[in-house]
mmCIF file of C-alpha atoms in Angstrom:
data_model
loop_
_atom_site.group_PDB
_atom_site.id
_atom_site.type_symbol
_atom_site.label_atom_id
_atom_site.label_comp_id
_atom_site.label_asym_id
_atom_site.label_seq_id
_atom_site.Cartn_x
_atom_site.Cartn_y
_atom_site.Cartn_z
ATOM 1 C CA UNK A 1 113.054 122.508 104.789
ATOM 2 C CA UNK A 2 110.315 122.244 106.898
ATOM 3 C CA UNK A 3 110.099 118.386 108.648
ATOM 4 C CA UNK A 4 108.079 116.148 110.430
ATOM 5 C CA UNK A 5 109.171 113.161 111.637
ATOM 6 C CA UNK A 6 107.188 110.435 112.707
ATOM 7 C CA UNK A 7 108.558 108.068 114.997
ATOM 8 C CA UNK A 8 107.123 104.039 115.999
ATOM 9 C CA UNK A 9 108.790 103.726 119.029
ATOM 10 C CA UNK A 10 108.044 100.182 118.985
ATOM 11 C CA UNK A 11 109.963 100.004 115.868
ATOM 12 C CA UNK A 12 112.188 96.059 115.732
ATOM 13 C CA UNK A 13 115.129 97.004 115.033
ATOM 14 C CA UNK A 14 115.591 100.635 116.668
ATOM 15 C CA UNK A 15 116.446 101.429 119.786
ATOM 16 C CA UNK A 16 115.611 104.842 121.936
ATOM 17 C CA UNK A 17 119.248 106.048 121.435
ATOM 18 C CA UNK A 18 119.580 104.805 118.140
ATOM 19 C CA UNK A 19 116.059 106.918 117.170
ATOM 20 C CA UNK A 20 118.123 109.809 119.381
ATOM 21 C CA UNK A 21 120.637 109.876 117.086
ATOM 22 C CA UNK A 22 118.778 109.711 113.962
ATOM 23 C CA UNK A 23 116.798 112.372 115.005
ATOM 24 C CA UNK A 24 119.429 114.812 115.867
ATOM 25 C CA UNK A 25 121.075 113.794 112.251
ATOM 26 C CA UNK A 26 118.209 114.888 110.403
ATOM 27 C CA UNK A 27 117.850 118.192 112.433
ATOM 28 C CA UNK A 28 121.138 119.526 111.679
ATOM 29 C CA UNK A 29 119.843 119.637 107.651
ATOM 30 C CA UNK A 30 116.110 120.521 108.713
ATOM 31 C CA UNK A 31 114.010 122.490 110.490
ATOM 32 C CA UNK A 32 112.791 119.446 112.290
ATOM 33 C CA UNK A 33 109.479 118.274 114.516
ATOM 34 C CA UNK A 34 109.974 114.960 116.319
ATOM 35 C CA UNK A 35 106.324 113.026 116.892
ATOM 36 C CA UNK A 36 106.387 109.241 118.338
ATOM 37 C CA UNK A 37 103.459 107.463 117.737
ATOM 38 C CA UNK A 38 100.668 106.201 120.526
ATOM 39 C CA UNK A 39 98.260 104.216 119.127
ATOM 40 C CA UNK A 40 97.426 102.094 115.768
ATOM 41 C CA UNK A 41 96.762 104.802 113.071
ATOM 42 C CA UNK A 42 98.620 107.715 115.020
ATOM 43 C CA UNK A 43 101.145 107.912 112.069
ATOM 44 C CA UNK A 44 98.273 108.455 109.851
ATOM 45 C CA UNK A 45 96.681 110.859 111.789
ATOM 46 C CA UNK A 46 100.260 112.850 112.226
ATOM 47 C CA UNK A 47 100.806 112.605 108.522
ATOM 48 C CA UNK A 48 97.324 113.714 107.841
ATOM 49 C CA UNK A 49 97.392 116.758 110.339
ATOM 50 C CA UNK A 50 100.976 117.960 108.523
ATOM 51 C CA UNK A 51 99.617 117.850 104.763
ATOM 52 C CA UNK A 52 96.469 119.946 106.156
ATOM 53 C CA UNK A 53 98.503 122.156 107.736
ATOM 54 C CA UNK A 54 100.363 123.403 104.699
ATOM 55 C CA UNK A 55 103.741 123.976 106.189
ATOM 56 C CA UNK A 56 105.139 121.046 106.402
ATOM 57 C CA UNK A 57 107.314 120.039 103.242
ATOM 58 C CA UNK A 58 108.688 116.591 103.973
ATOM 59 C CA UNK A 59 107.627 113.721 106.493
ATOM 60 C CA UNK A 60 109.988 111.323 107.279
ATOM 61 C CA UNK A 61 108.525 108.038 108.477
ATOM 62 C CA UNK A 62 110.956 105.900 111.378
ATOM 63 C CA UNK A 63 109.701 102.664 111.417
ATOM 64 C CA UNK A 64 108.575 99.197 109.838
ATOM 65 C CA UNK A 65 106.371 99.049 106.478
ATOM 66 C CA UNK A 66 103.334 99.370 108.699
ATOM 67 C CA UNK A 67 104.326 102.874 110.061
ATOM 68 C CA UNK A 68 105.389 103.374 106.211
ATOM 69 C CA UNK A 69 101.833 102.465 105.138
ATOM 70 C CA UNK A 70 99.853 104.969 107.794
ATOM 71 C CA UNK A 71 102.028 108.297 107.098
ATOM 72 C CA UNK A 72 101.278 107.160 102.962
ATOM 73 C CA UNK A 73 97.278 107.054 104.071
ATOM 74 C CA UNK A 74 97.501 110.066 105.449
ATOM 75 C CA UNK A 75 99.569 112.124 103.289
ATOM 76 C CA UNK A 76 96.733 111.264 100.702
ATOM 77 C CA UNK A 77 93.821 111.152 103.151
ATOM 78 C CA UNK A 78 92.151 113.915 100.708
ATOM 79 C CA UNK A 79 93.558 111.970 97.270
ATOM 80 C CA UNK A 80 96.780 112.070 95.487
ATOM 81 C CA UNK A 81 98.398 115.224 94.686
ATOM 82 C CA UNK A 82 102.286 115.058 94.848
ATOM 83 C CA UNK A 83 102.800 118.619 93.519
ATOM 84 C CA UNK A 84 101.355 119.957 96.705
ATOM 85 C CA UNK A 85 101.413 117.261 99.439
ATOM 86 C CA UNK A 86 104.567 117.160 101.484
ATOM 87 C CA UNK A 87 107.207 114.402 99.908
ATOM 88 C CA UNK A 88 107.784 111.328 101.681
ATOM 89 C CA UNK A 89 111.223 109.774 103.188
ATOM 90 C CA UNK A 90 111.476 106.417 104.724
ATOM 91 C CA UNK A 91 113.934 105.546 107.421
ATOM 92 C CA UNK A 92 113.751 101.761 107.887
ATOM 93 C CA UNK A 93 112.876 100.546 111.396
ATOM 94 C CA UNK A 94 110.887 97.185 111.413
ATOM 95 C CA UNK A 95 111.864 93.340 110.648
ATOM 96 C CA UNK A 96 111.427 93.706 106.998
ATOM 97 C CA UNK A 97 111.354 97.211 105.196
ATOM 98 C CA UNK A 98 109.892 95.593 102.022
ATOM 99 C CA UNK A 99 108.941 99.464 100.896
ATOM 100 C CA UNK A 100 112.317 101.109 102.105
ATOM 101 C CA UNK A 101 113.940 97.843 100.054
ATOM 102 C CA UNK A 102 112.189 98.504 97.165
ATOM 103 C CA UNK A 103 113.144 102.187 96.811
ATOM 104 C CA UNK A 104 116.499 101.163 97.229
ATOM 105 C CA UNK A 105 117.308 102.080 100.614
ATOM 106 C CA UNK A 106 120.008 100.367 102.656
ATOM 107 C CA UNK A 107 118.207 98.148 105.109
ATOM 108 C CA UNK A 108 120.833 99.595 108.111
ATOM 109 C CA UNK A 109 118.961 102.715 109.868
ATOM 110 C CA UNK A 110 121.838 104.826 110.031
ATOM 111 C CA UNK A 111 123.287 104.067 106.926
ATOM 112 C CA UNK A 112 119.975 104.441 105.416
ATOM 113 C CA UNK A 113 119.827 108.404 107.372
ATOM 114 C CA UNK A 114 122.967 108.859 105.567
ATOM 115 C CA UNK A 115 121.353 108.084 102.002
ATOM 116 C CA UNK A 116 118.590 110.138 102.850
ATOM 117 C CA UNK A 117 120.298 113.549 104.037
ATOM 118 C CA UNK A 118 122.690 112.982 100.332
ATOM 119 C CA UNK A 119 119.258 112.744 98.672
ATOM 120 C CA UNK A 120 117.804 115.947 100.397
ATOM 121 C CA UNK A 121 121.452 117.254 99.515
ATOM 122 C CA UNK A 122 121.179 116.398 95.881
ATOM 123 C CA UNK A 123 117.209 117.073 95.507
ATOM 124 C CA UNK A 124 116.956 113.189 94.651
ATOM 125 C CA UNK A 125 113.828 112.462 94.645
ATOM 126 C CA UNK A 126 110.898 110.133 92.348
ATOM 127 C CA UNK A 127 106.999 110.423 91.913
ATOM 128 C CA UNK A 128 105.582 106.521 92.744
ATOM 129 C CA UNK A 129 102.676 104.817 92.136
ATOM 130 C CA UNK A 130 100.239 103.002 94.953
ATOM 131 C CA UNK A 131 97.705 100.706 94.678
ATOM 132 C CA UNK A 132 94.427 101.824 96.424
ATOM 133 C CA UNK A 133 91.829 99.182 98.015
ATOM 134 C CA UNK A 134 87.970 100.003 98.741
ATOM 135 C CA UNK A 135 84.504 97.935 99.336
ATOM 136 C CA UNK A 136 82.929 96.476 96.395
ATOM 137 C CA UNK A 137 79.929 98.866 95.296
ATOM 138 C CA UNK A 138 76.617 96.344 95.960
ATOM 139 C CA UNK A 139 78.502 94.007 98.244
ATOM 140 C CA UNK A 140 78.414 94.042 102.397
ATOM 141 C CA UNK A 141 81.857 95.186 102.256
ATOM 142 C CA UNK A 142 80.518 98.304 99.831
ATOM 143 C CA UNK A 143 81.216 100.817 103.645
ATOM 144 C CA UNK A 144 84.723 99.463 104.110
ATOM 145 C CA UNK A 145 87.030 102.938 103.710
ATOM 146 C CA UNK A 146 89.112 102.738 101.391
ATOM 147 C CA UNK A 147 92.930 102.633 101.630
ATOM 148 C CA UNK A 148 96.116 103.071 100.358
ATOM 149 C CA UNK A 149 98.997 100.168 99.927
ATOM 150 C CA UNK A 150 102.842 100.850 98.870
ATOM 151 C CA UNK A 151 103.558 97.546 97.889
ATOM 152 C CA UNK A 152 101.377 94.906 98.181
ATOM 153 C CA UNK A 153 98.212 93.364 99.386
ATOM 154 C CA UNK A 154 96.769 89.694 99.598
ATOM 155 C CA UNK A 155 93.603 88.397 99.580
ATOM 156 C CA UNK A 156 93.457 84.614 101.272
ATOM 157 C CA UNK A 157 96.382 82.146 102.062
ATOM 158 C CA UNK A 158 99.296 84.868 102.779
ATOM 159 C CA UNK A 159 96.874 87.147 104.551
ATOM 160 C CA UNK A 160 95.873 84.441 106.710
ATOM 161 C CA UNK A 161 99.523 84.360 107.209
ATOM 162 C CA UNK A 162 99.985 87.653 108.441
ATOM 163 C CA UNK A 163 97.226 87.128 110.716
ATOM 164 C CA UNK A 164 98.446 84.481 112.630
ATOM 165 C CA UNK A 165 101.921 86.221 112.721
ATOM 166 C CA UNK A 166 99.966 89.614 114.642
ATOM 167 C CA UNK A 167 98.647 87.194 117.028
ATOM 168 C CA UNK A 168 101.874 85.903 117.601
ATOM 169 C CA UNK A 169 103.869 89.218 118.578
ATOM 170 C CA UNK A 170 100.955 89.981 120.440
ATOM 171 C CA UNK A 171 101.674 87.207 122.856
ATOM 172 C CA UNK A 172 104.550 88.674 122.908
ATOM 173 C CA UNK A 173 106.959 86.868 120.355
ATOM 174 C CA UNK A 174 109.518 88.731 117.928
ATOM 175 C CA UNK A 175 108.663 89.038 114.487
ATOM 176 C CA UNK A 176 111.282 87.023 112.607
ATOM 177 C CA UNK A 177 111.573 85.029 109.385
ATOM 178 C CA UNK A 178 111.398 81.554 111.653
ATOM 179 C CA UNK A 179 108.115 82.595 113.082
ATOM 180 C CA UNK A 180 106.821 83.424 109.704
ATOM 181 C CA UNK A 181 107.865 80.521 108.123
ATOM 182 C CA UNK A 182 106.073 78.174 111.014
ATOM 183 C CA UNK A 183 102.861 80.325 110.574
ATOM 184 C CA UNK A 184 102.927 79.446 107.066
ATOM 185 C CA UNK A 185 103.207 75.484 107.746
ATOM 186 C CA UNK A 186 100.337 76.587 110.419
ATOM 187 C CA UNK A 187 98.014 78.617 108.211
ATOM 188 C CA UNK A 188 98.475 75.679 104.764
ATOM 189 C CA UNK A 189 97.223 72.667 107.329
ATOM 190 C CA UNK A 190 94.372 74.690 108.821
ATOM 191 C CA UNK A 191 93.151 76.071 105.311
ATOM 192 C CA UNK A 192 89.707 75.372 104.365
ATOM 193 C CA UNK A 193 89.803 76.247 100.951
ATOM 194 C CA UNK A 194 92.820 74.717 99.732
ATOM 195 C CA UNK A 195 91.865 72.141 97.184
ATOM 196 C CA UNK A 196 88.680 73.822 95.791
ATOM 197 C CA UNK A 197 88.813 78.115 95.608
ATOM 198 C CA UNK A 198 86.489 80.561 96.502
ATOM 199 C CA UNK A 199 87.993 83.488 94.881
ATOM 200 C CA UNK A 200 86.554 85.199 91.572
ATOM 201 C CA UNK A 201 88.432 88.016 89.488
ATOM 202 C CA UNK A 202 86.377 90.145 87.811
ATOM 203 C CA UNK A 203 87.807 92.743 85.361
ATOM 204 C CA UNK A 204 86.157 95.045 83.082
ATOM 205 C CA UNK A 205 85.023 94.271 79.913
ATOM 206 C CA UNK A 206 86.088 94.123 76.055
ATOM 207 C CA UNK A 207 83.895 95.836 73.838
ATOM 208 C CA UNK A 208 81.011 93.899 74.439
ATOM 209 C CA UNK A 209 81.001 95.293 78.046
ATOM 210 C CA UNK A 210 81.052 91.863 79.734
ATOM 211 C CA UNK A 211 83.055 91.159 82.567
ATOM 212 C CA UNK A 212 86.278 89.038 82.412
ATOM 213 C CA UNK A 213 86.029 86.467 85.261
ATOM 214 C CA UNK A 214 88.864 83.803 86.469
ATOM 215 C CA UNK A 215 86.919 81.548 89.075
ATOM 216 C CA UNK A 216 87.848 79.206 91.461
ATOM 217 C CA UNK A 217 91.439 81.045 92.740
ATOM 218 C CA UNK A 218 92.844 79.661 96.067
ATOM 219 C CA UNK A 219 95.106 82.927 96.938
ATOM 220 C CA UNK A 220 95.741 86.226 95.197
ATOM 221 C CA UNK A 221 98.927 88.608 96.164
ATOM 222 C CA UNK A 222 99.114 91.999 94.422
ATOM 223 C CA UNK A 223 102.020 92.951 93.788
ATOM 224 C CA UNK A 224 102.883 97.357 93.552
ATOM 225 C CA UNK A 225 106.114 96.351 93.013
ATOM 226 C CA UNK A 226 108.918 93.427 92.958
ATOM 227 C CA UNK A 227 110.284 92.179 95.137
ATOM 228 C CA UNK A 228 106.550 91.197 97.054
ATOM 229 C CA UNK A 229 108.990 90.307 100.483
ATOM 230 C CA UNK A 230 112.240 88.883 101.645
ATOM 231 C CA UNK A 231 113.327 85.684 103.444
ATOM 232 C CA UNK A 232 116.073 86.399 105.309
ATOM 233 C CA UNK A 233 117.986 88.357 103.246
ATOM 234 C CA UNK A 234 116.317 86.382 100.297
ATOM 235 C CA UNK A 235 114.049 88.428 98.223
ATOM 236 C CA UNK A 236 110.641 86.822 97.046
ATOM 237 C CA UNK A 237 109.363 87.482 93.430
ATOM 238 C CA UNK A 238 105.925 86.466 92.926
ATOM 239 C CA UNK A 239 105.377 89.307 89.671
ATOM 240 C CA UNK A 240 108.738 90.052 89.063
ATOM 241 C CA UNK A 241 107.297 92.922 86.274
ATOM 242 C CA UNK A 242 105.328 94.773 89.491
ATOM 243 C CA UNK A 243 107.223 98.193 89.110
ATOM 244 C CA UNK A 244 106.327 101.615 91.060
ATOM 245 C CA UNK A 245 105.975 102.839 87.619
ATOM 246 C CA UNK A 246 102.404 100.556 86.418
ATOM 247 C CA UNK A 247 99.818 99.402 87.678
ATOM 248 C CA UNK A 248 99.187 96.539 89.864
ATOM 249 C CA UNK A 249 100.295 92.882 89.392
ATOM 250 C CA UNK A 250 97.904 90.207 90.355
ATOM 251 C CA UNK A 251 99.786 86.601 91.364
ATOM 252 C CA UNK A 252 96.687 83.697 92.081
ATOM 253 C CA UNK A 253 97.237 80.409 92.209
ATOM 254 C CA UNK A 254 93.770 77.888 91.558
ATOM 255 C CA UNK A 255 94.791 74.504 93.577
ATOM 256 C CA UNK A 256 96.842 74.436 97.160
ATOM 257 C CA UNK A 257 97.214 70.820 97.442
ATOM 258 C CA UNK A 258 101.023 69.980 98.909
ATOM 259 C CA UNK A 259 102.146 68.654 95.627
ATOM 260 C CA UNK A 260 100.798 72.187 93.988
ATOM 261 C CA UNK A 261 102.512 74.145 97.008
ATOM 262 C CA UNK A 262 105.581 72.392 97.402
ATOM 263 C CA UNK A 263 106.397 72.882 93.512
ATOM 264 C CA UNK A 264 105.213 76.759 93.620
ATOM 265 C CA UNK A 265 106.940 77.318 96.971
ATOM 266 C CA UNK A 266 110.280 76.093 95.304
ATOM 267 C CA UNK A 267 109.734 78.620 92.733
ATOM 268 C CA UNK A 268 108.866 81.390 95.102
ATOM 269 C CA UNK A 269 112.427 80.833 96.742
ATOM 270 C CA UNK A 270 114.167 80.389 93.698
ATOM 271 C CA UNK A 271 112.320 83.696 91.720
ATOM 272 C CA UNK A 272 113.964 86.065 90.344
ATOM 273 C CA UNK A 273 114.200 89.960 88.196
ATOM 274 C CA UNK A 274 113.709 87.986 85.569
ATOM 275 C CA UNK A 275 111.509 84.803 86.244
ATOM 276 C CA UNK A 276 108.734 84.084 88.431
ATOM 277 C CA UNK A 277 106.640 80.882 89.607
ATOM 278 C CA UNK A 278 105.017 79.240 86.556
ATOM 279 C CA UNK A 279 102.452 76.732 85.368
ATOM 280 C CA UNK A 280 98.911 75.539 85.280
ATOM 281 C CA UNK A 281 97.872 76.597 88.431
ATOM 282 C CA UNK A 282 99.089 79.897 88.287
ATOM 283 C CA UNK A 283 98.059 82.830 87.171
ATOM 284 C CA UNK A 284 100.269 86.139 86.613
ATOM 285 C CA UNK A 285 98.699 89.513 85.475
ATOM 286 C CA UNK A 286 100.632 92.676 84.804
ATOM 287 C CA UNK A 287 99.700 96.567 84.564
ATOM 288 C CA UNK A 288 96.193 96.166 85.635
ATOM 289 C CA UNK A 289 94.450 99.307 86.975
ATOM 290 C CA UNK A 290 91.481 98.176 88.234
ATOM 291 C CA UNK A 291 89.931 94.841 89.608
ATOM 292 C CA UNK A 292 88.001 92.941 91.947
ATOM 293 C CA UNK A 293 87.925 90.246 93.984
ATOM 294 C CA UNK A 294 84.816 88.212 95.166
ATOM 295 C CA UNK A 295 85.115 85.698 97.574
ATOM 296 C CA UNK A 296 82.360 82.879 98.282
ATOM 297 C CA UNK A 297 83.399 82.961 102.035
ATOM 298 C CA UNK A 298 84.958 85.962 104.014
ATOM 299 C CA UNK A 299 88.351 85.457 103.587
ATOM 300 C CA UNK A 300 91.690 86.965 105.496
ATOM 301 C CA UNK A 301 92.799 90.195 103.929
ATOM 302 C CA UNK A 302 96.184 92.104 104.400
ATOM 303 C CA UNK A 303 98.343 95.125 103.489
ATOM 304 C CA UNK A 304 101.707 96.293 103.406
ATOM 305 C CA UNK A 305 101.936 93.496 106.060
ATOM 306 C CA UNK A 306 98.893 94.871 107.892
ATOM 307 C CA UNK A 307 96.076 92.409 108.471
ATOM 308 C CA UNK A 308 93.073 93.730 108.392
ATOM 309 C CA UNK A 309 90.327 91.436 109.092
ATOM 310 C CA UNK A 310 87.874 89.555 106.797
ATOM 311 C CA UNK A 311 86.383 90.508 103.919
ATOM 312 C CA UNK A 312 84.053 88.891 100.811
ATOM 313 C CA UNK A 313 85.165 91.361 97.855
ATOM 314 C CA UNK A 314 87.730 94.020 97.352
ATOM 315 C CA UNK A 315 88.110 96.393 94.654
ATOM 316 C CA UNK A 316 91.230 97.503 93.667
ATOM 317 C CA UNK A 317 92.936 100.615 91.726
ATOM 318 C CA UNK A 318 96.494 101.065 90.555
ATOM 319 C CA UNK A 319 97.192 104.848 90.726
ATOM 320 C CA UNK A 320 100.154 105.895 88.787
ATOM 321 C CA UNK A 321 102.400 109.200 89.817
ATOM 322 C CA UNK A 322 100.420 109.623 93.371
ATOM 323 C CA UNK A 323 103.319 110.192 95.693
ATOM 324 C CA UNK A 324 106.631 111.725 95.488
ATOM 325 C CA UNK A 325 109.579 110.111 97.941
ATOM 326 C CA UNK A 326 112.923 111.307 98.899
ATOM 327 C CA UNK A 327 115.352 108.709 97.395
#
């Protein structure tokens, strides 16, 4: 099998002979190309450049979810088509591996090459669903390209989060659950919005053809699939029905004041499969396939763990079967 893979040398938890070793693993099953990435959106671009070519059968992404997230955009730079776009495999690199989790991947690098040269063995493999993000038709964001997301995206509190985390490892600080966890005290006594929201769902219509609107959110996550992220080794269930399988799961809560947050943060950490946070601030949707967002102020947006500046409305898309991975 023809094989490209696509290394972030800046990857956490790799090292150059670690990546060395992985690398000469893989090539003894596959007729293998070795590309590190330069630059932010180099993985796409490599990705992109091997579906286009036609030859390439498999891309194999070495790396943290971000790395994940630009070989996914570019695999389906020209839209989803899994019967004829080279398949995906993930080799987990970064701080979290939220995607690589999710698939059921070991989070250990080499044990996780192992998994993946038995599934290439065994012709393991599954078809996934992604949720897709664009500009707002007749909004300022209407230009924004879209793009796609593996496994989740947030619109306010937690992408302020991730924010202030980016700015953080670009001082030149290591990306670890600590450093989140003080960004989060960080970003909850700097938000503006906390007690009143500025975030409107829209969602089409019944029969009549008006809109459904829930006003007044404080934070939306969406979820592609559960677990949304880990603490530690703790994972985080904020839609614990988000499967690879549906659509999207939209998780909002309506009122940030520390009472609200302290109760819902409790039930963030103590989520599980089978029960996620509850109650009159919160809001949990499940299987939706398309939405928007409005915001009455620009607002932080992220995803995957990407942050990706401010934006006033997003539209969203859950697209079922539009990738296949190696698993």
């Amino acid at each position: 099998m023809r094989a490209l893979l696509v290394v972030n040398p800046a990857a956490t938890t790799t090292s150059a002979r670690t990546r060395e070793v992985l690398a000469h693993a893989l090539a003894s099953d596959l007729k293998l190309e070795v590309a590190e990435t330069r630059y932010r959106g180099h993985a796409r671009d490599l990705a992109r450049q091997a579906t286009e070519g036609g030859e390439t059968e498999l891309v194999v992404a070495l790396g943290g979810d971000g790395t994940v997230n630009e070989v996914v955009n570019g695999l389906l730079a020209n839209g989803p088509d899994p019967d004829s776009h080279p398949r995906l495999a993930v080799v987990p690199g970064g701080s979290t591996n939220v995607f690589a989790r999710a698939l059921g991947l070991p989070n250990d690098v080499v044990e996780a090459t192992g998994a993946l040269l038995d599934a290439l063995r065994d012709g393991s493999e599954r078809t996934i669903g992604l949720g897709l993000a664009a500009g707002t038709p007749g909004t300022e964001d209407e230009g924004v390209p879209e793009r796609w997301f593996t496994f989740c995206a947030g619109f306010g509190f937690d992408a302020g989060v991730v924010g202030r985390v980016e700015q953080q490892r670009e001082r030149g600080k290591r990306s670890t659950h600590a450093l989140y966890v003080r960004q989060v005290v960080r970003q909850f006594l700097g938000e503006a919005n906390r007690r009143q929201g500025v975030i409107t769902l829209e969602r089409p219509g019944g029969d009549d053809g008006a809109a459904k609107l829930v006003e007044n959110l404080a934070l939306a996550i969406i979820c592609n699939t559960a677990p949304w992220s880990y603490l530690g080794n703790r994972p985080i269930y904020p839609s614990p029905d988000a499967s690879f399988d549906t659509g999207l799961d939209l998780f909002a809560l309506s009122k940030l004041s520390s009472p609200a947050v302290a109760r819902y943060v409790t039930q963030l950490l103590t989520s599980t499969p089978e029960r996620g946070p509850h109650g009159k601030h919160a809001l949990s949707l499940h299987d939706l396939t398309n939405f928007t967002l409005h915001s009455q102020v620009p607002l932080p947006f992220q995803m995957d763990g990407d942050h990706l500046g401010l934006r006033t409305s997003v539209t969203f898309t859950g697209v079922r079967r539009a990738l296949r991975v190696i698993v």
